[in-house]
Amino acid sequence: MPSNRLKNKKNNRSVSTRARLTGSGGTISKGTTYEWAARLAQLIQSRRVRVGIIGLGYVGLPLAVELAKAGLHVTGIDIDAEKVKAINAGRSYIQDVPSGEVARLVREGRLTATENFAALAELDAVSICVPTPLRKTKDPDVSMIMSAMKEVAQHLQAGMRIVLESTTYPGTTEEMVRPEVERQGLSVGREVFLAFSPERVDPGNPTYHTKNTPKIIGGCTPACTQLAVALYTLAVDRVIPVSSSQTAEMVKLLENTFRAINIGLANEVAIMCDRLGVNVWEVIDAAATKPFGFMAFYPGPGLGGHCIPIDPLYLSWKLKTLDYNARFIQLASEINTQMPHYVVDKIATALNDRRQSINGARILIVGVSYKRDVEDLRESPALDIIRLLRQRGATVTYADPYNPELRIESPHGETVLRSVALPEGLARQDCAVIVTNHHAFDYQQIVDRSSLVLDTRNATRDITRGHEKVIKL
Ligand SMILES: NC(=O)c1ccc[n+]([C@@H]2O[C@H](COP(=O)([O-])OP(=O)(O)OC[C@H]3O[C@@H](n4cnc5c(N)ncnc54)[C@H](O)[C@@H]3O)[C@@H](O)[C@H]2O)c1
């Protein structure tokens, strides 16, 4: 429930909500609007603004660290006690964030973590970076945004800036988050400054990080945009304001839908090339020599990660509510989700050509993360491939230096597999399947020690011997 008196803890001043909302003549005065925006702008400019990051995962932790490196005091809030403990002990659990950096910021008092949402009462700015998965029905699940937002609402103060970073469908900030603020009797754009800013972090990317990846910001009002821009400008090299929160939400979905559709096209081109007896990798590399009008996308064993397989479905779901069928998204999703089946069929055909069956075959999966050089397993196609191979009677092992252990669900319960070492793990295998092309693998050695290799990533492009044993996607 809205408290009638909101306490501004920074300068120990109490302000009556009602007085602020009604002003002297019963309407919100311009002076009041200016007062809260100006106060926040002042805190940002002087770097005394106290920032909270809700959700300290792949997105939230790098953002928290970047803001703390910019000289701000940052409080991370997470429901995961292990993560909170790790941060306060100066330990990073995200590959791209060095523990040394976390330890230094914690030591200097710039970064702290807590499970207690009461910390929000001390903050001037909050960024929400919680997961946005799909339900089993493939509909968006924004329950974590809403649960984080309910906590924020309980501790909301006039003069606060809130930015939603979680990827979501256009309209979430206006339709779901804004009402939570207004239910507290506070006015968006006058007393609370609300914006959406999509996170574009690319885990494992050695060139682009939170600081040097341009940041899009769209506020519910111009003041909301300006204040969010002012804050992020302290920590990010280039900030790009757009006209509304819906625009910012749509920018993120365009970026990821663009990738999902183009990967879907590359996958279908791979299937077509297979029928034609043409090497798809050679086709794409040759097409990519065109200096304009073509951008190379590559086929693979299926989509993975928390973004590309999921985000376009947030967009198509929203469009369905507006009686529009997003056909490109649907088609790409169909092709991409079939790729693990296509890979398993290719394995079966290759074994069959050698008078072997998949039932009883020993198959080694090389790499299980959803992409190269990261440990992230979320939505990894390797998990589907392993499940499908086991369903068809294969004995499956895997090698992945980033994932010493792998949990595979099946109707009979969960199985825990352990990564085998290479090259020993290649011995007595009927087929090695390269699913994730980590740099750590020696591909020539993999081919040398195998009788059959299915390469779904063109990882063996530079091998000099044993081509006859390699089948490519
Ligand atoms: N991982 C990426 O590469 C990436 C890139 C761009 C955008 N995104 C988007 O960013 C958002 C976050 O993704 P992520 O990869 O960082 O997820 P993550 O699972 O790595 O981290 C989310 C964190 O939020 C915490 N959390 C969940 N519910 C909470 C709650 N109610 N209150 C406080 N903490 C809570 C979890 O414990 C976890 O630590 C998603 O919407 C995702 O689509 C992710």
Coordinates of C-alpha atoms and ligand atoms in Angstrom, one line a residue:
M1 CA 0.0 0.0 0.0
P2 CA 1.2 3.5 -0.7
S3 CA 2.7 5.1 2.4
N4 CA 1.4 8.6 3.0
R5 CA 4.8 9.9 3.9
L6 CA 7.8 9.0 1.8
K7 CA 11.1 9.4 3.5
N8 CA 14.0 10.7 1.5
K9 CA 16.8 9.0 3.4
K10 CA 19.7 10.8 1.7
N11 CA 19.0 14.2 3.2
N12 CA 16.8 12.9 5.9
R13 CA 13.8 14.9 4.7
S14 CA 10.3 13.7 4.9
V15 CA 7.9 14.7 2.1
S16 CA 4.1 14.2 2.2
T17 CA 3.0 12.2 -0.8
R18 CA -0.3 14.0 -0.9
A19 CA 1.4 17.4 -0.7
R20 CA 3.7 16.5 -3.5
L21 CA 0.9 15.0 -5.6
T22 CA -1.6 17.8 -5.2
G23 CA 0.7 20.9 -4.9
S24 CA -0.9 24.1 -3.7
G25 CA -3.7 24.4 -6.3
G26 CA -4.7 20.6 -6.4
T27 CA -2.6 19.8 -9.4
I28 CA 1.0 18.7 -9.8
S29 CA 3.0 21.8 -10.2
K30 CA 5.9 22.2 -12.6
G31 CA 8.1 23.0 -9.7
T32 CA 7.5 19.6 -8.2
T33 CA 8.3 17.9 -11.4
Y34 CA 11.5 19.8 -11.7
E35 CA 12.4 19.2 -8.1
W36 CA 12.6 15.4 -8.3
A37 CA 14.2 15.3 -11.8
A38 CA 16.7 18.0 -10.8
R39 CA 17.6 16.2 -7.6
L40 CA 18.2 13.0 -9.4
A41 CA 20.2 14.7 -12.1
Q42 CA 22.3 16.3 -9.5
L43 CA 23.0 13.0 -7.7
I44 CA 23.9 11.5 -11.1
Q45 CA 26.2 14.3 -12.1
S46 CA 28.0 14.3 -8.7
R47 CA 28.2 10.4 -8.9
R48 CA 26.5 10.3 -5.5
V49 CA 23.6 8.4 -7.0
R50 CA 23.2 5.0 -5.3
V51 CA 22.4 2.3 -7.8
G52 CA 20.8 -1.1 -7.3
I53 CA 20.9 -4.0 -9.8
I54 CA 18.2 -6.7 -9.3
G55 CA 19.4 -10.0 -10.7
L56 CA 23.1 -10.6 -10.7
G57 CA 23.4 -13.0 -13.7
Y58 CA 25.1 -12.8 -17.1
V59 CA 23.5 -9.4 -17.6
G60 CA 23.3 -7.9 -14.1
L61 CA 26.8 -8.6 -12.8
P62 CA 28.7 -7.1 -15.7
L63 CA 26.4 -4.0 -15.5
A64 CA 26.9 -3.7 -11.7
V65 CA 30.7 -4.0 -12.1
E66 CA 30.7 -1.4 -14.9
L67 CA 28.7 1.1 -12.9
A68 CA 30.9 0.5 -9.8
K69 CA 34.0 1.0 -12.0
A70 CA 32.5 4.4 -13.0
G71 CA 32.8 5.4 -9.4
L72 CA 29.1 4.7 -8.3
H73 CA 28.0 2.8 -5.2
V74 CA 26.2 -0.3 -6.5
T75 CA 24.1 -2.7 -4.5
G76 CA 23.3 -6.0 -6.2
I77 CA 20.1 -7.7 -5.1
D78 CA 19.5 -11.4 -5.9
I79 CA 17.4 -14.2 -4.5
D80 CA 20.2 -16.6 -5.0
A81 CA 22.1 -16.7 -1.7
E82 CA 25.2 -18.4 -3.4
K83 CA 25.6 -15.5 -5.8
V84 CA 25.3 -12.9 -3.0
K85 CA 27.8 -14.8 -0.9
A86 CA 30.3 -15.0 -3.9
I87 CA 30.1 -11.3 -4.7
N88 CA 30.6 -10.2 -1.1
A89 CA 33.6 -12.6 -0.9
G90 CA 35.0 -10.9 -4.1
R91 CA 34.4 -13.9 -6.3
S92 CA 32.9 -13.8 -9.8
Y93 CA 30.9 -16.7 -11.2
I94 CA 30.6 -15.0 -14.7
Q95 CA 33.4 -15.9 -17.1
D96 CA 33.6 -12.4 -18.6
V97 CA 33.9 -10.7 -15.2
P98 CA 37.3 -11.2 -13.5
S99 CA 37.2 -12.1 -9.8
G100 CA 40.0 -9.6 -9.2
E101 CA 37.8 -6.8 -10.4
V102 CA 34.9 -7.8 -8.2
A103 CA 37.2 -8.2 -5.2
R104 CA 38.7 -4.7 -5.7
L105 CA 35.3 -3.1 -6.0
V106 CA 33.9 -4.9 -2.9
R107 CA 37.1 -3.9 -1.0
E108 CA 36.7 -0.3 -2.0
G109 CA 33.1 -0.3 -0.8
R110 CA 31.7 0.3 -4.3
L111 CA 30.0 -3.0 -4.8
T112 CA 28.0 -5.0 -2.3
A113 CA 25.3 -7.7 -2.7
T114 CA 22.3 -8.7 -0.7
E115 CA 19.2 -10.9 -0.7
N116 CA 17.3 -8.3 1.3
F117 CA 15.1 -6.1 -0.8
A118 CA 14.9 -3.6 2.0
A119 CA 18.2 -2.3 0.6
L120 CA 16.0 -0.7 -2.1
A121 CA 14.9 2.0 0.4
E122 CA 18.4 3.4 0.3
L123 CA 18.7 3.5 -3.5
D124 CA 18.1 6.3 -6.1
A125 CA 18.2 4.1 -9.2
V126 CA 17.3 0.5 -9.9
S127 CA 18.0 -1.7 -13.0
I128 CA 16.0 -4.9 -13.3
C129 CA 18.0 -7.8 -14.9
V130 CA 15.9 -10.9 -14.1
P131 CA 15.3 -13.8 -16.4
T132 CA 12.4 -13.8 -18.9
P133 CA 12.0 -17.4 -20.0
L134 CA 9.1 -19.1 -21.8
R135 CA 6.4 -21.1 -20.2
K136 CA 5.9 -24.7 -21.3
T137 CA 3.3 -23.4 -23.7
K138 CA 6.0 -21.2 -25.3
D139 CA 4.2 -18.1 -24.0
P140 CA 6.3 -15.3 -22.3
D141 CA 6.9 -15.7 -18.6
V142 CA 7.3 -12.2 -17.1
S143 CA 6.6 -13.4 -13.6
M144 CA 10.2 -12.7 -12.5
I145 CA 10.0 -9.1 -13.7
M146 CA 6.7 -8.7 -11.8
S147 CA 8.0 -10.2 -8.6
A148 CA 11.1 -8.0 -8.7
M149 CA 8.9 -5.0 -9.5
K150 CA 6.6 -5.7 -6.6
E151 CA 9.6 -5.6 -4.3
V152 CA 10.7 -2.3 -5.9
A153 CA 7.1 -0.9 -5.5
Q154 CA 7.2 -1.6 -1.7
H155 CA 10.3 0.6 -1.3
L156 CA 9.5 3.1 -3.9
Q157 CA 10.5 6.7 -3.3
A158 CA 9.9 9.9 -5.2
G159 CA 13.0 10.8 -7.2
M160 CA 13.8 7.2 -8.1
R161 CA 14.9 6.0 -11.5
I162 CA 13.8 2.5 -12.6
V163 CA 15.2 0.8 -15.7
L164 CA 14.0 -2.6 -17.0
E165 CA 16.8 -4.4 -18.8
S166 CA 15.2 -7.9 -19.2
T167 CA 14.3 -8.7 -22.7
T168 CA 10.5 -8.7 -23.1
Y169 CA 7.6 -8.0 -25.5
P170 CA 6.9 -4.4 -26.6
G171 CA 4.6 -2.8 -24.1
T172 CA 5.8 -4.5 -20.9
T173 CA 7.3 -1.4 -19.4
E174 CA 4.1 0.7 -20.0
E175 CA 1.5 -2.0 -19.4
M176 CA 3.0 -4.1 -16.6
V177 CA 5.7 -2.0 -14.8
R178 CA 4.3 1.5 -14.9
P179 CA 1.0 0.5 -13.2
E180 CA 3.0 -0.9 -10.3
V181 CA 4.6 2.6 -9.8
E182 CA 1.3 4.4 -10.2
R183 CA -0.4 2.1 -7.7
Q184 CA 1.9 3.6 -5.1
G185 CA 0.4 7.0 -5.8
L186 CA 3.6 8.2 -7.6
S187 CA 3.6 9.8 -11.0
V188 CA 5.8 8.4 -13.8
G189 CA 7.9 11.2 -15.4
R190 CA 7.3 13.6 -12.5
E191 CA 8.4 11.7 -9.4
V192 CA 9.6 8.3 -10.6
F193 CA 11.6 8.0 -13.8
L194 CA 10.9 4.7 -15.7
A195 CA 12.7 3.5 -18.8
F196 CA 13.5 0.3 -20.8
S197 CA 17.1 -0.3 -21.9
P198 CA 17.8 -3.6 -23.5
E199 CA 20.9 -5.5 -22.5
R200 CA 23.0 -6.5 -25.5
V201 CA 25.8 -8.3 -23.7
D202 CA 27.4 -11.1 -25.7
P203 CA 29.0 -13.6 -23.3
G204 CA 32.5 -14.7 -24.4
N205 CA 32.9 -11.9 -26.9
P206 CA 36.5 -10.7 -26.5
T207 CA 35.9 -7.3 -28.2
Y208 CA 32.5 -6.0 -27.1
H209 CA 31.6 -5.7 -23.4
T210 CA 29.0 -3.7 -21.4
K211 CA 31.1 -0.6 -21.6
N212 CA 31.8 -0.4 -25.4
T213 CA 28.5 -1.8 -26.6
P214 CA 26.1 1.1 -27.4
K215 CA 23.1 1.2 -25.1
I216 CA 19.6 1.9 -26.3
I217 CA 17.3 3.8 -23.8
G218 CA 13.6 4.6 -24.2
G219 CA 11.8 6.2 -21.3
C220 CA 8.1 6.5 -20.6
T221 CA 8.5 10.3 -20.8
P222 CA 11.3 12.5 -22.1
A223 CA 12.4 13.2 -18.5
C224 CA 12.6 9.4 -17.9
T225 CA 14.8 9.0 -21.0
Q226 CA 17.0 11.9 -20.1
L227 CA 17.7 10.7 -16.6
A228 CA 18.4 7.1 -17.6
V229 CA 20.7 8.4 -20.4
A230 CA 22.5 10.6 -17.8
L231 CA 23.1 7.7 -15.5
Y232 CA 24.3 5.2 -18.1
T233 CA 26.5 7.8 -19.8
L234 CA 28.7 7.6 -16.7
A235 CA 29.5 3.9 -17.4
V236 CA 28.8 3.2 -21.1
D237 CA 30.7 4.8 -24.0
R238 CA 27.7 5.5 -26.2
V239 CA 24.1 5.8 -25.2
I240 CA 21.4 6.1 -27.8
P241 CA 18.0 7.5 -26.7
V242 CA 14.9 6.4 -28.6
S243 CA 11.4 7.9 -28.4
S244 CA 9.6 5.4 -26.1
S245 CA 10.0 2.4 -24.0
Q246 CA 8.1 0.3 -26.6
T247 CA 10.6 1.4 -29.2
A248 CA 13.5 0.3 -27.0
E249 CA 11.8 -3.1 -26.4
M250 CA 11.2 -3.5 -30.1
V251 CA 14.9 -2.7 -30.9
K252 CA 16.1 -5.7 -28.9
L253 CA 13.5 -8.0 -30.4
L254 CA 14.4 -6.9 -33.9
E255 CA 18.1 -7.6 -33.2
N256 CA 17.5 -11.1 -31.9
T257 CA 14.7 -11.9 -34.4
F258 CA 17.1 -10.8 -37.2
R259 CA 19.6 -13.4 -36.0
A260 CA 17.1 -16.2 -35.4
I261 CA 15.6 -15.7 -38.9
N262 CA 19.0 -15.5 -40.7
I263 CA 20.3 -18.6 -38.8
G264 CA 17.0 -20.3 -39.8
L265 CA 17.8 -19.4 -43.4
A266 CA 21.4 -20.7 -43.1
N267 CA 20.0 -23.9 -41.6
E268 CA 17.6 -24.4 -44.4
V269 CA 20.3 -23.6 -47.0
A270 CA 22.4 -26.4 -45.3
I271 CA 19.5 -28.8 -45.7
M272 CA 19.0 -27.8 -49.4
C273 CA 22.8 -28.0 -50.1
D274 CA 22.8 -31.5 -48.6
R275 CA 20.1 -32.6 -51.1
L276 CA 22.0 -30.9 -53.9
G277 CA 25.3 -32.5 -52.9
V278 CA 26.9 -29.1 -52.4
N279 CA 29.2 -28.0 -49.5
V280 CA 27.2 -25.3 -47.7
W281 CA 30.2 -23.9 -45.9
E282 CA 32.0 -23.3 -49.2
V283 CA 28.9 -21.6 -50.6
I284 CA 28.6 -19.2 -47.6
D285 CA 32.3 -18.4 -47.6
A286 CA 32.2 -17.6 -51.3
A287 CA 29.0 -15.5 -51.0
A288 CA 30.6 -13.6 -48.1
T289 CA 33.3 -12.2 -50.4
K290 CA 30.6 -9.9 -51.8
P291 CA 31.6 -6.6 -50.2
F292 CA 28.0 -5.3 -50.0
G293 CA 24.4 -6.7 -49.6
F294 CA 25.3 -10.0 -48.0
M295 CA 26.0 -10.8 -44.3
A296 CA 27.2 -14.3 -43.5
F297 CA 25.2 -16.5 -41.1
Y298 CA 26.1 -20.1 -40.6
P299 CA 24.1 -23.3 -40.0
G300 CA 24.5 -25.3 -36.9
P301 CA 23.1 -28.0 -34.7
G302 CA 20.3 -25.7 -33.4
L303 CA 19.8 -22.5 -31.5
G304 CA 20.9 -22.1 -27.9
G305 CA 21.3 -19.6 -25.1
H306 CA 18.8 -17.4 -23.2
C307 CA 18.1 -15.0 -26.1
I308 CA 17.9 -16.2 -29.7
P309 CA 15.6 -19.2 -29.3
I310 CA 13.3 -17.3 -26.9
D311 CA 13.1 -13.6 -27.6
P312 CA 11.4 -13.8 -31.1
L313 CA 8.6 -15.8 -29.5
Y314 CA 8.0 -12.9 -27.1
L315 CA 7.4 -10.8 -30.2
S316 CA 5.2 -13.3 -32.0
W317 CA 3.1 -13.9 -28.8
K318 CA 2.5 -10.1 -28.5
L319 CA 1.5 -9.9 -32.2
K320 CA -0.9 -12.8 -31.7
T321 CA -2.8 -10.7 -29.1
L322 CA -3.1 -8.1 -31.9
D323 CA -4.5 -10.7 -34.4
Y324 CA -1.3 -10.8 -36.4
N325 CA 0.7 -14.0 -37.2
A326 CA 4.4 -13.3 -37.3
R327 CA 5.2 -15.8 -40.1
F328 CA 8.9 -15.4 -40.5
I329 CA 9.4 -16.0 -36.8
Q330 CA 7.3 -19.1 -36.8
L331 CA 9.0 -20.6 -39.9
A332 CA 12.6 -19.9 -38.6
S333 CA 11.6 -21.3 -35.2
E334 CA 10.3 -24.5 -36.9
I335 CA 13.5 -24.9 -38.9
N336 CA 15.8 -24.1 -36.0
T337 CA 14.1 -26.4 -33.5
Q338 CA 14.3 -29.3 -36.0
M339 CA 18.1 -29.0 -36.3
P340 CA 19.0 -31.4 -33.5
H341 CA 16.7 -34.0 -35.2
Y342 CA 18.4 -33.3 -38.5
V343 CA 21.8 -33.9 -36.8
V344 CA 20.7 -37.2 -35.3
D345 CA 19.3 -38.3 -38.6
K346 CA 22.7 -37.5 -40.2
I347 CA 24.5 -39.6 -37.6
A348 CA 22.1 -42.5 -38.3
T349 CA 22.7 -42.2 -42.0
A350 CA 26.5 -42.1 -41.6
L351 CA 26.5 -45.1 -39.4
N352 CA 24.1 -46.9 -41.7
D353 CA 26.5 -46.3 -44.6
R354 CA 29.1 -48.2 -42.5
R355 CA 26.6 -51.1 -41.8
Q356 CA 26.1 -49.9 -38.2
S357 CA 23.0 -48.8 -36.4
I358 CA 22.5 -46.0 -34.0
N359 CA 21.0 -48.5 -31.6
G360 CA 24.1 -49.7 -29.6
A361 CA 26.5 -47.2 -31.2
R362 CA 29.0 -45.4 -28.9
I363 CA 28.8 -41.7 -29.7
L364 CA 31.0 -38.9 -28.3
I365 CA 29.6 -35.4 -28.2
V366 CA 32.4 -32.9 -28.6
G367 CA 31.4 -29.6 -26.9
V368 CA 28.0 -29.2 -25.1
S369 CA 27.8 -25.4 -24.4
Y370 CA 25.4 -23.5 -26.6
K371 CA 28.2 -21.6 -28.1
R372 CA 32.0 -21.7 -28.3
D373 CA 34.3 -20.8 -25.4
V374 CA 31.5 -20.3 -22.9
E375 CA 30.1 -22.6 -20.2
D376 CA 26.5 -21.6 -20.7
L377 CA 24.3 -24.6 -21.3
R378 CA 20.9 -22.9 -21.4
E379 CA 18.8 -24.2 -24.3
S380 CA 21.9 -25.9 -25.8
P381 CA 21.1 -28.1 -28.8
A382 CA 23.7 -30.6 -27.4
L383 CA 21.1 -31.5 -24.7
D384 CA 18.5 -32.3 -27.3
I385 CA 21.0 -34.3 -29.4
I386 CA 22.1 -36.3 -26.4
R387 CA 18.5 -37.0 -25.4
L388 CA 17.5 -38.1 -29.0
L389 CA 20.5 -40.3 -29.4
R390 CA 19.8 -42.0 -26.0
Q391 CA 16.2 -42.5 -27.0
R392 CA 17.4 -44.3 -30.1
G393 CA 19.6 -46.6 -28.1
A394 CA 23.1 -45.0 -28.4
T395 CA 25.6 -44.9 -25.6
V396 CA 26.5 -41.3 -25.3
T397 CA 29.6 -39.7 -23.7
Y398 CA 30.8 -36.1 -24.0
A399 CA 33.9 -33.9 -23.7
D400 CA 33.7 -30.3 -22.8
P401 CA 36.4 -28.5 -20.7
Y402 CA 33.8 -25.8 -19.7
N403 CA 31.3 -28.3 -18.3
P404 CA 32.7 -31.1 -16.2
E405 CA 29.2 -32.3 -15.4
L406 CA 26.0 -32.5 -17.4
R407 CA 22.5 -33.3 -16.2
I408 CA 20.2 -34.9 -18.7
E409 CA 16.5 -35.2 -18.0
S410 CA 14.5 -38.1 -19.4
P411 CA 11.1 -39.7 -18.6
H412 CA 13.0 -42.2 -16.4
G413 CA 14.6 -39.4 -14.3
E414 CA 17.8 -37.4 -14.4
T415 CA 21.2 -38.8 -15.4
V416 CA 24.4 -37.1 -14.6
L417 CA 27.2 -37.5 -17.2
R418 CA 30.8 -36.5 -16.6
S419 CA 33.1 -35.0 -19.3
V420 CA 35.7 -37.3 -20.6
A421 CA 39.2 -36.2 -21.3
L422 CA 40.5 -36.0 -24.9
P423 CA 42.1 -37.8 -26.7
E424 CA 41.5 -40.8 -24.4
G425 CA 37.7 -40.3 -24.7
L426 CA 37.8 -40.9 -28.4
A427 CA 39.0 -44.4 -28.1
R428 CA 36.4 -47.1 -29.2
Q429 CA 33.8 -44.5 -30.3
D430 CA 31.7 -45.2 -33.4
C431 CA 31.2 -41.5 -34.1
A432 CA 32.5 -38.2 -32.7
V433 CA 30.0 -35.3 -33.2
I434 CA 31.3 -31.8 -33.0
V435 CA 28.4 -29.8 -31.5
T436 CA 30.3 -26.8 -30.0
N437 CA 33.5 -25.6 -31.6
H438 CA 35.5 -24.5 -28.5
H439 CA 39.0 -23.3 -29.4
A440 CA 40.4 -25.6 -26.7
F441 CA 39.9 -28.7 -28.9
D442 CA 42.5 -30.1 -31.2
Y443 CA 40.4 -30.9 -34.3
Q444 CA 43.2 -32.6 -36.2
Q445 CA 43.7 -34.9 -33.2
I446 CA 39.9 -35.6 -33.0
V447 CA 39.8 -36.6 -36.7
D448 CA 43.0 -38.7 -36.4
R449 CA 41.7 -40.7 -33.4
S450 CA 38.1 -41.2 -34.8
S451 CA 36.7 -43.5 -37.3
L452 CA 33.8 -41.2 -38.1
V453 CA 33.3 -37.5 -37.3
L454 CA 30.1 -35.4 -37.9
D455 CA 31.1 -31.8 -37.8
T456 CA 28.1 -29.5 -37.3
R457 CA 30.2 -26.3 -37.1
N458 CA 32.9 -26.5 -39.8
A459 CA 35.4 -26.8 -37.0
T460 CA 37.5 -29.2 -39.1
R461 CA 38.0 -26.7 -41.9
D462 CA 41.8 -26.4 -41.4
I463 CA 42.6 -30.1 -40.9
T464 CA 45.2 -31.5 -43.3
R465 CA 44.5 -35.2 -43.0
G466 CA 41.5 -37.5 -42.6
H467 CA 38.9 -35.6 -44.6
E468 CA 37.4 -38.9 -45.8
K469 CA 36.3 -39.6 -42.2
V470 CA 34.5 -36.2 -41.7
I471 CA 30.9 -35.5 -42.6
K472 CA 29.7 -31.9 -42.4
L473 CA 26.3 -30.5 -41.8
Ligands
LIG1 N1 22.6 -13.9 -21.1 C1 22.6 -13.1 -22.2 O1 23.5 -13.2 -23.0 C2 21.6 -12.0 -22.3 C3 21.9 -11.0 -23.3 C4 21.0 -9.9 -23.5 C5 19.8 -9.9 -22.7 N2 19.6 -10.9 -21.8 C6 18.3 -10.8 -21.0 O2 18.6 -10.3 -19.7 C7 17.8 -10.9 -18.8 C8 18.6 -11.6 -17.7 O3 19.3 -12.7 -18.3 P1 20.6 -13.3 -17.6 O4 21.2 -14.1 -18.7 O5 21.4 -12.3 -16.9 O6 19.9 -14.3 -16.6 P2 20.6 -15.1 -15.4 O7 19.8 -16.3 -15.1 O8 22.1 -15.3 -15.7 O9 20.5 -14.1 -14.2 C9 19.3 -13.7 -13.6 C10 19.5 -13.5 -12.1 O10 18.3 -13.0 -11.6 C11 18.1 -13.6 -10.3 N3 16.6 -13.5 -10.0 C12 15.6 -14.2 -10.6 N4 14.4 -13.7 -10.1 C13 14.8 -12.7 -9.2 C14 14.0 -11.8 -8.4 N5 12.7 -11.9 -8.4 N6 14.7 -10.9 -7.7 C15 16.0 -10.8 -7.7 N7 16.8 -11.6 -8.5 C16 16.2 -12.6 -9.2 C17 18.6 -15.0 -10.5 O11 18.9 -15.6 -9.3 C18 19.8 -14.8 -11.4 O12 21.0 -14.6 -10.6 C19 16.8 -11.8 -19.5 O13 15.7 -11.1 -19.9 C20 17.6 -12.1 -20.8 O14 16.8 -12.4 -21.9 C21 20.5 -11.9 -21.6

